[in-house]
Coordinates of C-alpha atoms and ligand atoms in Angstrom, one line a residue:
M1 CA -83.4 -12.6 -46.7
A2 CA -79.9 -11.8 -47.3
Y3 CA -78.4 -11.3 -50.7
F4 CA -74.7 -11.0 -51.3
Y5 CA -73.1 -9.4 -54.2
P6 CA -70.1 -11.2 -55.6
L7 CA -67.2 -9.3 -54.3
P8 CA -65.0 -8.6 -57.3
S9 CA -67.5 -5.9 -58.6
S10 CA -69.1 -4.8 -55.2
L11 CA -66.0 -4.6 -53.0
P12 CA -62.9 -4.1 -55.0
N13 CA -61.1 -2.3 -52.1
L14 CA -61.4 -5.4 -49.9
R15 CA -59.9 -7.6 -52.6
F16 CA -57.1 -5.2 -53.0
L17 CA -56.4 -5.1 -49.2
H18 CA -56.4 -8.9 -49.1
L19 CA -54.0 -9.2 -51.9
K20 CA -51.8 -6.6 -50.5
A21 CA -51.7 -8.3 -47.2
M22 CA -50.8 -11.6 -48.9
Q23 CA -47.9 -9.9 -50.8
D24 CA -46.6 -8.2 -47.6
D25 CA -46.5 -11.7 -46.0
K26 CA -44.5 -13.2 -48.9
V27 CA -41.1 -14.5 -47.8
S28 CA -38.6 -16.6 -49.7
K29 CA -37.8 -19.1 -46.9
V30 CA -40.0 -20.7 -44.5
R31 CA -39.2 -20.6 -40.9
V32 CA -40.1 -23.8 -39.1
P33 CA -40.9 -23.5 -35.5
H34 CA -38.8 -26.0 -33.6
V35 CA -39.1 -27.7 -30.2
L36 CA -36.3 -29.8 -28.7
T37 CA -37.7 -32.3 -26.2
V38 CA -35.3 -33.6 -23.6
A39 CA -37.0 -36.6 -22.1
G40 CA -37.4 -40.3 -21.7
S41 CA -38.6 -42.8 -24.3
D42 CA -41.9 -44.6 -23.4
S43 CA -42.1 -48.0 -25.2
G44 CA -45.9 -47.7 -25.0
A45 CA -45.7 -44.4 -26.8
G46 CA -48.4 -42.7 -24.7
A47 CA -45.9 -40.4 -22.9
G48 CA -42.3 -39.1 -23.0
I49 CA -40.5 -38.6 -26.2
Q50 CA -43.2 -40.3 -28.3
A51 CA -46.0 -38.1 -26.9
D52 CA -43.8 -35.0 -27.5
L53 CA -43.2 -36.0 -31.1
K54 CA -46.9 -36.6 -31.8
A55 CA -47.9 -33.4 -29.9
C56 CA -45.6 -31.3 -32.1
A57 CA -46.7 -33.0 -35.2
A58 CA -50.3 -32.3 -34.3
R59 CA -49.5 -28.7 -33.6
G60 CA -47.5 -28.2 -36.9
V61 CA -44.1 -27.8 -35.1
Y62 CA -40.8 -29.5 -35.8
C63 CA -39.5 -31.6 -32.9
S64 CA -36.0 -32.9 -32.3
T65 CA -35.2 -35.3 -29.4
V66 CA -32.6 -35.9 -26.7
I67 CA -33.3 -39.2 -25.0
T68 CA -32.3 -39.3 -21.3
A69 CA -33.7 -42.8 -20.5
V70 CA -35.3 -45.7 -22.2
T71 CA -38.3 -47.1 -20.3
A72 CA -40.1 -50.3 -20.7
Q73 CA -43.7 -49.5 -20.2
N74 CA -47.2 -50.2 -21.2
T75 CA -50.8 -49.5 -20.1
V76 CA -50.1 -51.6 -16.9
G77 CA -47.1 -49.6 -15.6
V78 CA -43.4 -49.2 -15.8
Q79 CA -41.5 -52.6 -16.0
G80 CA -38.0 -51.1 -16.3
V81 CA -35.8 -47.9 -16.6
N82 CA -32.5 -47.7 -18.4
I83 CA -30.8 -44.3 -17.8
V84 CA -28.7 -43.0 -20.7
P85 CA -25.1 -42.2 -19.7
E86 CA -24.7 -38.4 -18.8
D87 CA -21.9 -38.0 -21.4
F88 CA -24.1 -39.4 -24.1
V89 CA -26.9 -37.1 -23.2
A90 CA -24.4 -34.3 -23.5
E91 CA -23.4 -35.5 -27.0
Q92 CA -27.0 -35.5 -28.1
L93 CA -27.5 -32.0 -26.8
R94 CA -24.4 -30.8 -28.7
S95 CA -25.5 -32.4 -31.8
I96 CA -28.8 -30.6 -31.9
L97 CA -27.9 -27.3 -30.2
S98 CA -24.9 -26.7 -32.3
D99 CA -26.4 -27.4 -35.7
M100 CA -30.2 -27.0 -35.6
P101 CA -30.9 -24.5 -32.8
P102 CA -34.5 -25.0 -31.5
N103 CA -36.7 -22.0 -30.6
V104 CA -37.8 -23.7 -27.4
V105 CA -36.5 -26.6 -25.2
K106 CA -38.9 -28.7 -23.2
T107 CA -37.7 -31.1 -20.5
G108 CA -39.5 -34.2 -19.3
M109 CA -37.9 -37.0 -17.5
L110 CA -34.5 -35.9 -16.2
P111 CA -33.5 -39.1 -14.3
S112 CA -30.1 -37.9 -12.6
T113 CA -28.6 -34.9 -11.1
G114 CA -25.7 -35.3 -13.6
I115 CA -28.2 -35.0 -16.5
V116 CA -29.8 -32.0 -15.1
K117 CA -26.4 -30.3 -14.7
T118 CA -25.4 -31.2 -18.2
L119 CA -28.6 -29.8 -19.6
C120 CA -28.2 -26.5 -17.8
Q121 CA -24.6 -26.3 -18.9
S122 CA -25.6 -26.8 -22.5
L123 CA -28.3 -24.2 -22.4
K124 CA -25.8 -21.6 -21.0
E125 CA -23.6 -22.4 -23.9
F126 CA -26.4 -22.4 -26.5
P127 CA -29.2 -20.2 -25.2
V128 CA -32.8 -20.7 -26.6
Q129 CA -35.8 -18.5 -26.8
A130 CA -37.7 -20.3 -24.1
L131 CA -37.3 -23.3 -21.6
V132 CA -40.4 -25.3 -20.6
V133 CA -39.8 -27.6 -17.6
D134 CA -42.2 -30.4 -16.9
P135 CA -40.7 -31.7 -13.6
V136 CA -41.5 -35.4 -14.2
M137 CA -40.9 -37.4 -11.0
V138 CA -43.5 -40.2 -10.7
S139 CA -45.4 -42.1 -13.5
T140 CA -49.3 -42.0 -13.1
S141 CA -48.9 -45.7 -12.3
G142 CA -46.9 -44.8 -9.4
H143 CA -43.4 -45.7 -10.7
T144 CA -40.5 -43.3 -9.6
L145 CA -38.8 -41.8 -12.7
A146 CA -36.7 -39.1 -11.0
G147 CA -36.0 -39.7 -7.3
P148 CA -35.9 -37.1 -4.5
S149 CA -32.1 -36.6 -5.1
I150 CA -33.0 -34.6 -8.2
L151 CA -34.9 -32.0 -6.2
D152 CA -31.9 -29.8 -5.3
S153 CA -30.6 -29.6 -8.8
F154 CA -34.1 -28.8 -10.0
R155 CA -34.4 -26.0 -7.4
E156 CA -30.9 -24.6 -7.7
E157 CA -30.2 -24.9 -11.3
L158 CA -33.1 -25.8 -13.8
L159 CA -36.0 -23.9 -12.3
P160 CA -34.2 -20.5 -12.2
M161 CA -33.6 -20.9 -15.9
A162 CA -37.2 -21.9 -16.8
D163 CA -39.7 -19.6 -18.5
I164 CA -42.5 -21.9 -17.2
V165 CA -42.7 -25.0 -15.0
T166 CA -45.7 -27.3 -15.1
P167 CA -45.8 -29.6 -12.0
N168 CA -48.8 -31.8 -11.1
L169 CA -49.9 -31.7 -7.4
K170 CA -47.5 -34.5 -6.3
E171 CA -44.6 -32.7 -8.0
T172 CA -45.6 -29.4 -6.6
S173 CA -45.6 -30.8 -3.1
A174 CA -42.3 -32.5 -3.6
L175 CA -40.6 -29.3 -4.9
L176 CA -41.9 -27.5 -1.8
G177 CA -40.6 -30.1 0.7
G178 CA -43.8 -32.1 1.0
V179 CA -46.5 -29.4 1.6
P180 CA -50.0 -30.7 1.6
L181 CA -52.2 -29.4 -1.3
E182 CA -55.9 -29.8 -0.8
T183 CA -57.7 -26.7 -2.2
I184 CA -57.3 -24.1 -5.0
S185 CA -56.1 -21.7 -2.4
D186 CA -53.2 -24.2 -1.5
M187 CA -52.4 -24.3 -5.3
R188 CA -52.2 -20.6 -5.5
S189 CA -49.8 -20.4 -2.5
A190 CA -47.8 -23.3 -4.0
A191 CA -47.6 -21.6 -7.4
K192 CA -46.2 -18.4 -5.7
A193 CA -43.7 -20.4 -3.6
I194 CA -42.4 -22.2 -6.7
H195 CA -42.2 -18.8 -8.5
D196 CA -40.0 -17.6 -5.7
I197 CA -37.5 -20.4 -6.7
G198 CA -37.0 -18.7 -10.1
P199 CA -39.1 -19.7 -13.0
R200 CA -40.8 -16.9 -14.8
N201 CA -44.2 -18.6 -14.8
V202 CA -45.8 -21.6 -13.0
L203 CA -48.6 -23.8 -14.0
V204 CA -49.7 -26.0 -11.1
K205 CA -52.0 -28.7 -12.5
G206 CA -54.9 -29.7 -10.4
G207 CA -56.1 -32.7 -12.2
D208 CA -55.7 -34.8 -9.1
L209 CA -57.3 -32.4 -6.7
P210 CA -59.6 -34.8 -4.8
A211 CA -62.6 -32.5 -3.8
S212 CA -63.0 -30.7 -7.1
L213 CA -65.4 -31.7 -9.9
D214 CA -63.9 -29.6 -12.6
A215 CA -60.2 -29.9 -13.4
V216 CA -58.6 -26.6 -12.3
D217 CA -55.0 -25.5 -13.1
V218 CA -53.5 -22.4 -11.5
F219 CA -51.3 -20.2 -13.6
Y220 CA -49.1 -17.5 -12.0
D221 CA -46.9 -15.1 -13.8
G222 CA -45.4 -13.4 -10.8
N223 CA -48.1 -10.6 -10.8
D224 CA -51.4 -12.4 -11.5
F225 CA -53.1 -15.6 -10.9
Y226 CA -55.3 -17.2 -13.7
E227 CA -57.5 -20.3 -13.1
F228 CA -58.0 -22.6 -16.1
R229 CA -61.2 -24.7 -15.5
S230 CA -62.4 -27.5 -17.6
S231 CA -65.0 -30.2 -17.2
R232 CA -63.5 -33.7 -16.3
I233 CA -63.4 -36.0 -19.3
M234 CA -64.2 -39.4 -18.0
T235 CA -61.7 -41.8 -19.7
P236 CA -58.9 -44.1 -18.7
N237 CA -56.9 -42.8 -21.6
T238 CA -55.0 -40.1 -19.8
H239 CA -51.5 -41.5 -19.9
G240 CA -49.1 -38.7 -21.3
T241 CA -51.4 -35.7 -20.6
G242 CA -48.7 -34.0 -18.6
C243 CA -46.0 -34.4 -21.3
T244 CA -48.4 -33.3 -24.0
L245 CA -49.5 -30.2 -22.1
A246 CA -45.9 -29.1 -21.6
T247 CA -44.8 -29.9 -25.1
T248 CA -47.9 -28.0 -26.6
V249 CA -47.0 -25.0 -24.5
A250 CA -43.5 -25.3 -25.9
A251 CA -44.9 -25.7 -29.5
E252 CA -47.1 -22.6 -29.2
L253 CA -44.2 -20.5 -27.8
A254 CA -42.1 -21.8 -30.7
K255 CA -44.7 -20.4 -33.1
G256 CA -44.5 -17.0 -31.4
S257 CA -47.4 -17.0 -28.9
Q258 CA -47.2 -15.2 -25.5
M259 CA -47.0 -17.4 -22.5
L260 CA -50.6 -17.1 -21.4
S261 CA -52.0 -17.7 -24.8
A262 CA -49.7 -20.7 -25.1
V263 CA -51.0 -22.3 -21.9
K264 CA -54.6 -21.6 -22.9
V265 CA -54.2 -23.2 -26.3
A266 CA -52.3 -26.1 -24.9
K267 CA -55.1 -26.8 -22.3
R268 CA -57.8 -26.7 -25.1
Y269 CA -55.7 -29.1 -27.3
V270 CA -55.3 -31.6 -24.5
E271 CA -58.9 -31.4 -23.6
A272 CA -59.8 -32.0 -27.3
A273 CA -57.5 -35.0 -27.7
L274 CA -58.7 -36.4 -24.4
S275 CA -62.3 -36.2 -25.6
Y276 CA -61.6 -37.7 -29.0
S277 CA -59.7 -40.5 -27.4
K278 CA -62.0 -41.3 -24.5
N279 CA -63.2 -44.5 -26.0
I280 CA -60.1 -45.9 -27.8
V281 CA -58.8 -49.3 -26.5
I282 CA -55.1 -50.0 -26.6
G283 CA -53.6 -52.5 -24.1
G284 CA -55.3 -54.3 -21.2
G285 CA -54.0 -52.1 -18.3
R286 CA -55.7 -49.5 -16.3
Q287 CA -54.4 -46.4 -18.1
G288 CA -54.3 -46.0 -21.9
P289 CA -52.7 -43.5 -24.1
M290 CA -54.5 -40.5 -25.7
D291 CA -54.7 -40.1 -29.4
H292 CA -52.7 -37.0 -30.3
L293 CA -53.5 -37.0 -34.0
L294 CA -57.2 -36.6 -33.7
K295 CA -57.2 -34.1 -36.5
L296 CA -56.3 -36.8 -39.0
K297 CA -59.6 -38.6 -38.2
S298 CA -62.1 -38.6 -41.0
N299 CA -65.0 -37.6 -38.8
V300 CA -63.2 -34.4 -37.7
Q301 CA -63.8 -32.4 -40.9
R302 CA -63.5 -28.8 -39.7
R303 CA -60.2 -27.3 -39.9
P304 CA -59.1 -25.4 -36.6
F305 CA -60.0 -21.8 -36.2
D306 CA -57.8 -19.4 -38.1
P307 CA -58.0 -15.7 -37.3
C308 CA -57.6 -15.0 -41.1
D309 CA -61.1 -16.4 -41.5
L310 CA -62.4 -13.3 -40.0
F311 CA -61.2 -11.2 -43.0
L312 CA -64.5 -11.1 -44.8
Y313 CA -67.2 -12.1 -42.3
A314 CA -70.7 -12.2 -43.8
V315 CA -73.9 -12.2 -41.7
T316 CA -77.5 -13.1 -42.8
D317 CA -80.4 -11.0 -41.8
S318 CA -83.9 -12.4 -41.4
R319 CA -85.9 -9.3 -42.2
M320 CA -84.0 -8.9 -45.6
N321 CA -84.5 -12.6 -46.2
K322 CA -88.2 -11.9 -46.1
K323 CA -88.1 -8.8 -48.1
W324 CA -86.1 -10.3 -51.0
G325 CA -87.9 -13.6 -51.1
R326 CA -84.7 -15.7 -51.1
S327 CA -83.8 -18.5 -48.9
I328 CA -81.0 -18.4 -46.2
V329 CA -79.2 -21.1 -48.2
D330 CA -79.2 -19.0 -51.4
A331 CA -77.9 -16.1 -49.4
V332 CA -75.1 -18.2 -48.0
K333 CA -74.2 -19.5 -51.4
A334 CA -74.0 -16.0 -52.9
A335 CA -71.9 -14.8 -50.0
I336 CA -69.4 -17.7 -50.4
E337 CA -69.2 -16.9 -54.1
G338 CA -68.5 -13.4 -53.3
G339 CA -65.5 -14.3 -51.2
A340 CA -66.9 -14.5 -47.6
S341 CA -64.4 -16.2 -45.3
T342 CA -66.8 -16.8 -42.5
I343 CA -70.6 -17.0 -42.5
Q344 CA -72.8 -16.2 -39.4
L345 CA -76.5 -17.1 -39.5
R346 CA -78.2 -14.2 -37.7
E347 CA -81.9 -15.1 -38.0
K348 CA -83.7 -13.5 -35.1
E349 CA -87.3 -14.1 -36.4
V350 CA -87.3 -17.7 -37.8
E351 CA -88.9 -20.7 -36.0
T352 CA -86.4 -22.9 -34.2
S353 CA -87.1 -26.0 -36.5
D354 CA -86.7 -23.8 -39.7
F355 CA -83.5 -22.3 -38.2
L356 CA -82.1 -25.8 -37.5
E357 CA -82.9 -27.0 -41.0
A358 CA -81.3 -23.9 -42.6
A359 CA -78.2 -24.4 -40.4
K360 CA -77.8 -28.0 -41.6
A361 CA -78.2 -27.1 -45.2
C362 CA -75.9 -24.2 -45.0
L363 CA -73.3 -26.3 -43.1
K364 CA -73.1 -28.7 -46.1
I365 CA -72.3 -25.7 -48.4
C366 CA -69.8 -24.2 -46.0
R367 CA -68.0 -27.5 -45.4
V368 CA -67.6 -28.0 -49.2
H369 CA -66.0 -24.6 -49.5
G370 CA -64.0 -24.8 -46.2
V371 CA -65.8 -21.7 -44.8
P372 CA -66.7 -21.7 -41.0
L373 CA -70.4 -21.5 -40.2
L374 CA -71.3 -19.7 -37.0
I375 CA -74.8 -19.4 -35.4
N376 CA -75.8 -16.2 -33.7
D377 CA -77.0 -16.5 -30.2
R378 CA -78.5 -19.9 -30.4
I379 CA -76.2 -22.4 -28.9
D380 CA -78.8 -25.1 -29.1
V381 CA -79.0 -24.7 -32.9
A382 CA -75.2 -24.7 -33.2
L383 CA -75.1 -28.0 -31.2
A384 CA -77.9 -29.7 -33.1
S385 CA -76.6 -28.8 -36.5
D386 CA -72.9 -29.3 -35.6
A387 CA -72.1 -25.9 -36.9
D388 CA -68.6 -24.6 -36.4
G389 CA -69.5 -22.3 -33.5
V390 CA -71.4 -19.5 -32.2
H391 CA -71.3 -15.7 -31.9
I392 CA -72.8 -14.4 -28.5
G393 CA -73.3 -11.0 -27.2
Q394 CA -73.1 -9.4 -23.8
S395 CA -76.8 -10.3 -23.0
D396 CA -76.6 -13.8 -24.4
M397 CA -75.4 -16.9 -22.5
P398 CA -71.9 -16.1 -20.9
A399 CA -69.1 -17.4 -23.0
H400 CA -67.7 -19.7 -20.4
F401 CA -71.0 -21.6 -20.2
A402 CA -71.0 -21.6 -24.1
R403 CA -67.6 -23.2 -24.0
A404 CA -68.6 -25.8 -21.4
L405 CA -71.6 -26.7 -23.7
L406 CA -69.8 -26.7 -27.0
G407 CA -66.5 -28.1 -26.0
P408 CA -63.0 -27.0 -26.7
E409 CA -63.0 -27.4 -30.6
K410 CA -65.9 -25.0 -31.5
I411 CA -65.4 -21.4 -32.4
I412 CA -66.8 -18.8 -29.9
G413 CA -67.0 -15.1 -30.8
V414 CA -68.1 -12.6 -28.3
S415 CA -69.3 -9.0 -28.9
C416 CA -67.3 -6.5 -27.0
K417 CA -67.5 -2.7 -26.8
T418 CA -65.0 -2.2 -24.0
P419 CA -61.6 -3.5 -22.8
E420 CA -63.3 -5.0 -19.7
Q421 CA -65.6 -7.1 -21.9
A422 CA -62.6 -8.0 -24.1
Q423 CA -60.7 -9.2 -21.1
Q424 CA -63.6 -11.2 -19.9
A425 CA -64.1 -12.8 -23.3
W426 CA -60.4 -14.0 -23.2
I427 CA -60.8 -15.4 -19.7
D428 CA -64.0 -17.2 -20.8
G429 CA -62.3 -19.0 -23.6
A430 CA -63.5 -17.0 -26.6
D431 CA -61.7 -17.4 -30.0
Y432 CA -62.4 -13.8 -31.3
I433 CA -64.1 -10.6 -30.6
G434 CA -66.7 -8.8 -32.7
S435 CA -66.3 -5.0 -31.9
G436 CA -68.6 -2.3 -32.8
G437 CA -70.8 -0.6 -33.9
V438 CA -67.9 1.2 -35.6
Y439 CA -70.4 3.3 -37.4
P440 CA -74.1 3.9 -36.9
T441 CA -76.2 1.0 -38.1
N442 CA -79.9 0.3 -38.9
T443 CA -79.5 -3.5 -38.4
K444 CA -79.6 -3.4 -34.6
E445 CA -81.7 -1.2 -32.5
N446 CA -80.4 1.0 -29.8
N447 CA -76.9 0.0 -30.6
K448 CA -74.1 2.2 -29.2
T449 CA -71.6 3.4 -31.8
I450 CA -68.0 3.2 -30.5
G451 CA -66.2 4.6 -33.6
L452 CA -62.8 3.9 -34.8
D453 CA -61.3 5.0 -31.6
G454 CA -63.5 2.6 -29.6
L455 CA -62.6 -0.2 -31.9
K456 CA -58.9 0.6 -31.6
T457 CA -59.2 0.7 -27.8
V458 CA -60.8 -2.8 -27.7
C459 CA -58.2 -4.2 -30.1
L460 CA -55.3 -2.9 -28.1
S461 CA -56.7 -4.2 -24.9
S462 CA -56.8 -7.9 -26.1
K463 CA -54.8 -10.7 -27.3
L464 CA -57.8 -12.1 -29.3
P465 CA -58.3 -11.4 -33.0
V466 CA -61.1 -8.9 -33.7
V467 CA -63.6 -8.4 -36.5
A468 CA -65.0 -4.9 -36.9
I469 CA -68.8 -4.6 -37.1
G470 CA -71.6 -2.0 -37.6
G471 CA -72.2 0.2 -40.6
I472 CA -69.3 -1.0 -42.5
G473 CA -69.3 -0.8 -46.4
M474 CA -67.4 0.2 -49.5
S475 CA -66.9 3.8 -48.4
N476 CA -65.4 3.2 -45.0
A477 CA -63.8 -0.4 -45.2
Q478 CA -60.4 0.8 -46.0
A479 CA -60.4 3.4 -43.2
V480 CA -61.2 0.6 -40.8
M481 CA -58.5 -1.7 -41.9
E482 CA -55.9 1.0 -42.0
L483 CA -56.3 1.5 -38.3
G484 CA -53.1 -0.6 -38.3
V485 CA -53.7 -2.7 -35.2
P486 CA -52.3 -6.3 -35.8
N487 CA -55.1 -8.1 -34.2
L488 CA -57.9 -6.4 -36.2
K489 CA -58.3 -9.2 -38.7
G490 CA -61.4 -8.4 -40.6
L491 CA -64.8 -6.7 -41.4
L492 CA -68.2 -7.9 -40.8
L493 CA -70.6 -7.1 -43.6
C494 CA -74.4 -7.4 -43.4
L495 CA -74.4 -7.0 -47.1
L496 CA -78.2 -6.8 -47.7
C497 CA -78.5 -4.0 -45.3
L498 CA -75.9 -2.1 -47.1
I499 CA -77.8 -2.6 -50.3
G500 CA -80.9 -1.0 -48.5
N501 CA -79.0 1.7 -46.8
V502 CA -75.9 2.7 -48.8
Y503 CA -75.8 1.4 -52.3
Ligands
LIG601 C1 -69.0 -10.8 -35.4 C2 -70.3 -10.2 -34.6 N1 -70.0 -9.2 -33.7 C3 -71.0 -8.7 -33.0 C4 -72.3 -9.2 -33.2 C5 -73.5 -8.8 -32.3 O1 -73.8 -9.8 -31.5 P1 -74.8 -9.4 -30.2 O2 -74.1 -8.3 -29.5 O3 -75.2 -10.6 -29.5 O4 -76.0 -8.9 -31.0 P2 -77.0 -9.7 -32.0 O5 -76.3 -10.0 -33.3 O6 -77.3 -11.0 -31.3 O7 -78.2 -8.8 -32.2 C6 -72.5 -10.2 -34.1 N2 -73.8 -10.7 -34.3 N3 -71.5 -10.7 -34.8
3NM602 C1 -75.5 -7.1 -35.3 C2 -74.8 -6.0 -34.9 N1 -74.1 -5.9 -33.8 C3 -73.4 -4.7 -33.6 C4 -72.6 -4.4 -32.4 O1 -72.2 -3.3 -32.3 O2 -72.4 -5.4 -31.7 S1 -73.5 -3.8 -35.0 C5 -74.6 -4.8 -35.7 C6 -75.1 -4.7 -37.1 C7 -74.2 -4.9 -38.2 O3 -74.9 -4.7 -39.4 P1 -74.6 -3.6 -40.4 O4 -73.2 -4.0 -41.0 O5 -75.7 -3.6 -41.3 O6 -74.4 -2.3 -39.6
MG603 MG1 -76.6 -12.0 -29.5

């Protein structure tokens, strides 16, 4: 069984590196990522300005608002729309843009051509880092929120300024003069045609695609297409998903993410919120709102995946557990005392029922200390124990199936030795990569050593955070961290093996 030395004595270099990284990060003022939403108010608070405020709050981003219309609506539908006069929209824009410049502007309901023109004028005067356009036209209950007269100003003025536009199928069809959209291939052609109008990126949302079982969105960046698939969550509480998706993309961009990762994170957040709110009951109508602030619920105890958790990643080892006569639980306690920031249970030889019991016991300890607990290989054990996620290799279950089974909130790590594997891990919805063996190891048979060069190549080929693995100990930890690639976030230590092999 695994035995972990407390870190201060056994791994002083790692402590030093950690402290140094914290000092380097020290800043005297905190920059607050800020999204300005230019949209309509929804009295039912499922969509519009109210959804945008909640989505930004949930994502940790400041949100200011310019209100373009006040709607009377609820879970039954839209009872009335009152458009804010164009010059007062201009005044709200000036108030915000001149004094508290946002990183990103996101647009929702823009109910008149005059308002679209006013907005474009303001953005020329006060440029922002990114513009996210959700071309809202019709409410899900079928009420027109911006009529066809708006289309020319969208095409001629707003879309050419946009960094991303996120139409649903009806909006996509309207923007392209009524083309029918029935297949994913139609969505790809439409994304390309909208891209030709001028926005840098297009996300065509396929939630309404009739024949498909999964929800598929098509993303096009002018060069490549990406398909985002998610299983359909059966719930009437879908009001506001479009606003929330676009606002979350804006929030992630405001935090500094690249466009593709922002879209990916936004999709996962909406999926998680939908899944948490599938059974809530608000109102008597057909379509209820979703619960954006799911993270505040008491039953959601795990904090979201933070790449910094990879810093000191400790793995248990079943052979060593046997040799040292200590339980997995004791090993995990010692690892946490020693400073481990993630624990992986890698128990290749225990019975399933023993593995599950150990996972449940370790999870209690990990939760108390706020340390994520991951299960190696065994998605069944991760699900049954409600662990925080899994680590899977190239010969384990493919990561996209693991994601489908575990849902959007769990952590998934994938072992990658090549840029191609790293690319696939990203597409499949992984949260991090384990890359190695950096050095030769005795812990895994027939394992190819990729060296520091191989590790660097994998890191540079991916947007995902990476933890280095394989033969890492006191003597070489510093050399690995000094590779100097920003997404190399930590080291994996199989400490007992090091005791046997190195110390
Ligand atoms: C963080 C991390 N990286 C890589 C591995 C190895 O996983 P895999 O390739 O599936 O090999 P096994 O560990 O299952 O033998 C890992 N466990 N953790
Ligand atoms: C489990 C495992 N996977 C590897 C990979 O290269 O994917 S290396 C490895 C062994 C890690 O243990 P140690 O730190 O004792 O070498
Ligand atoms: Mg495995």
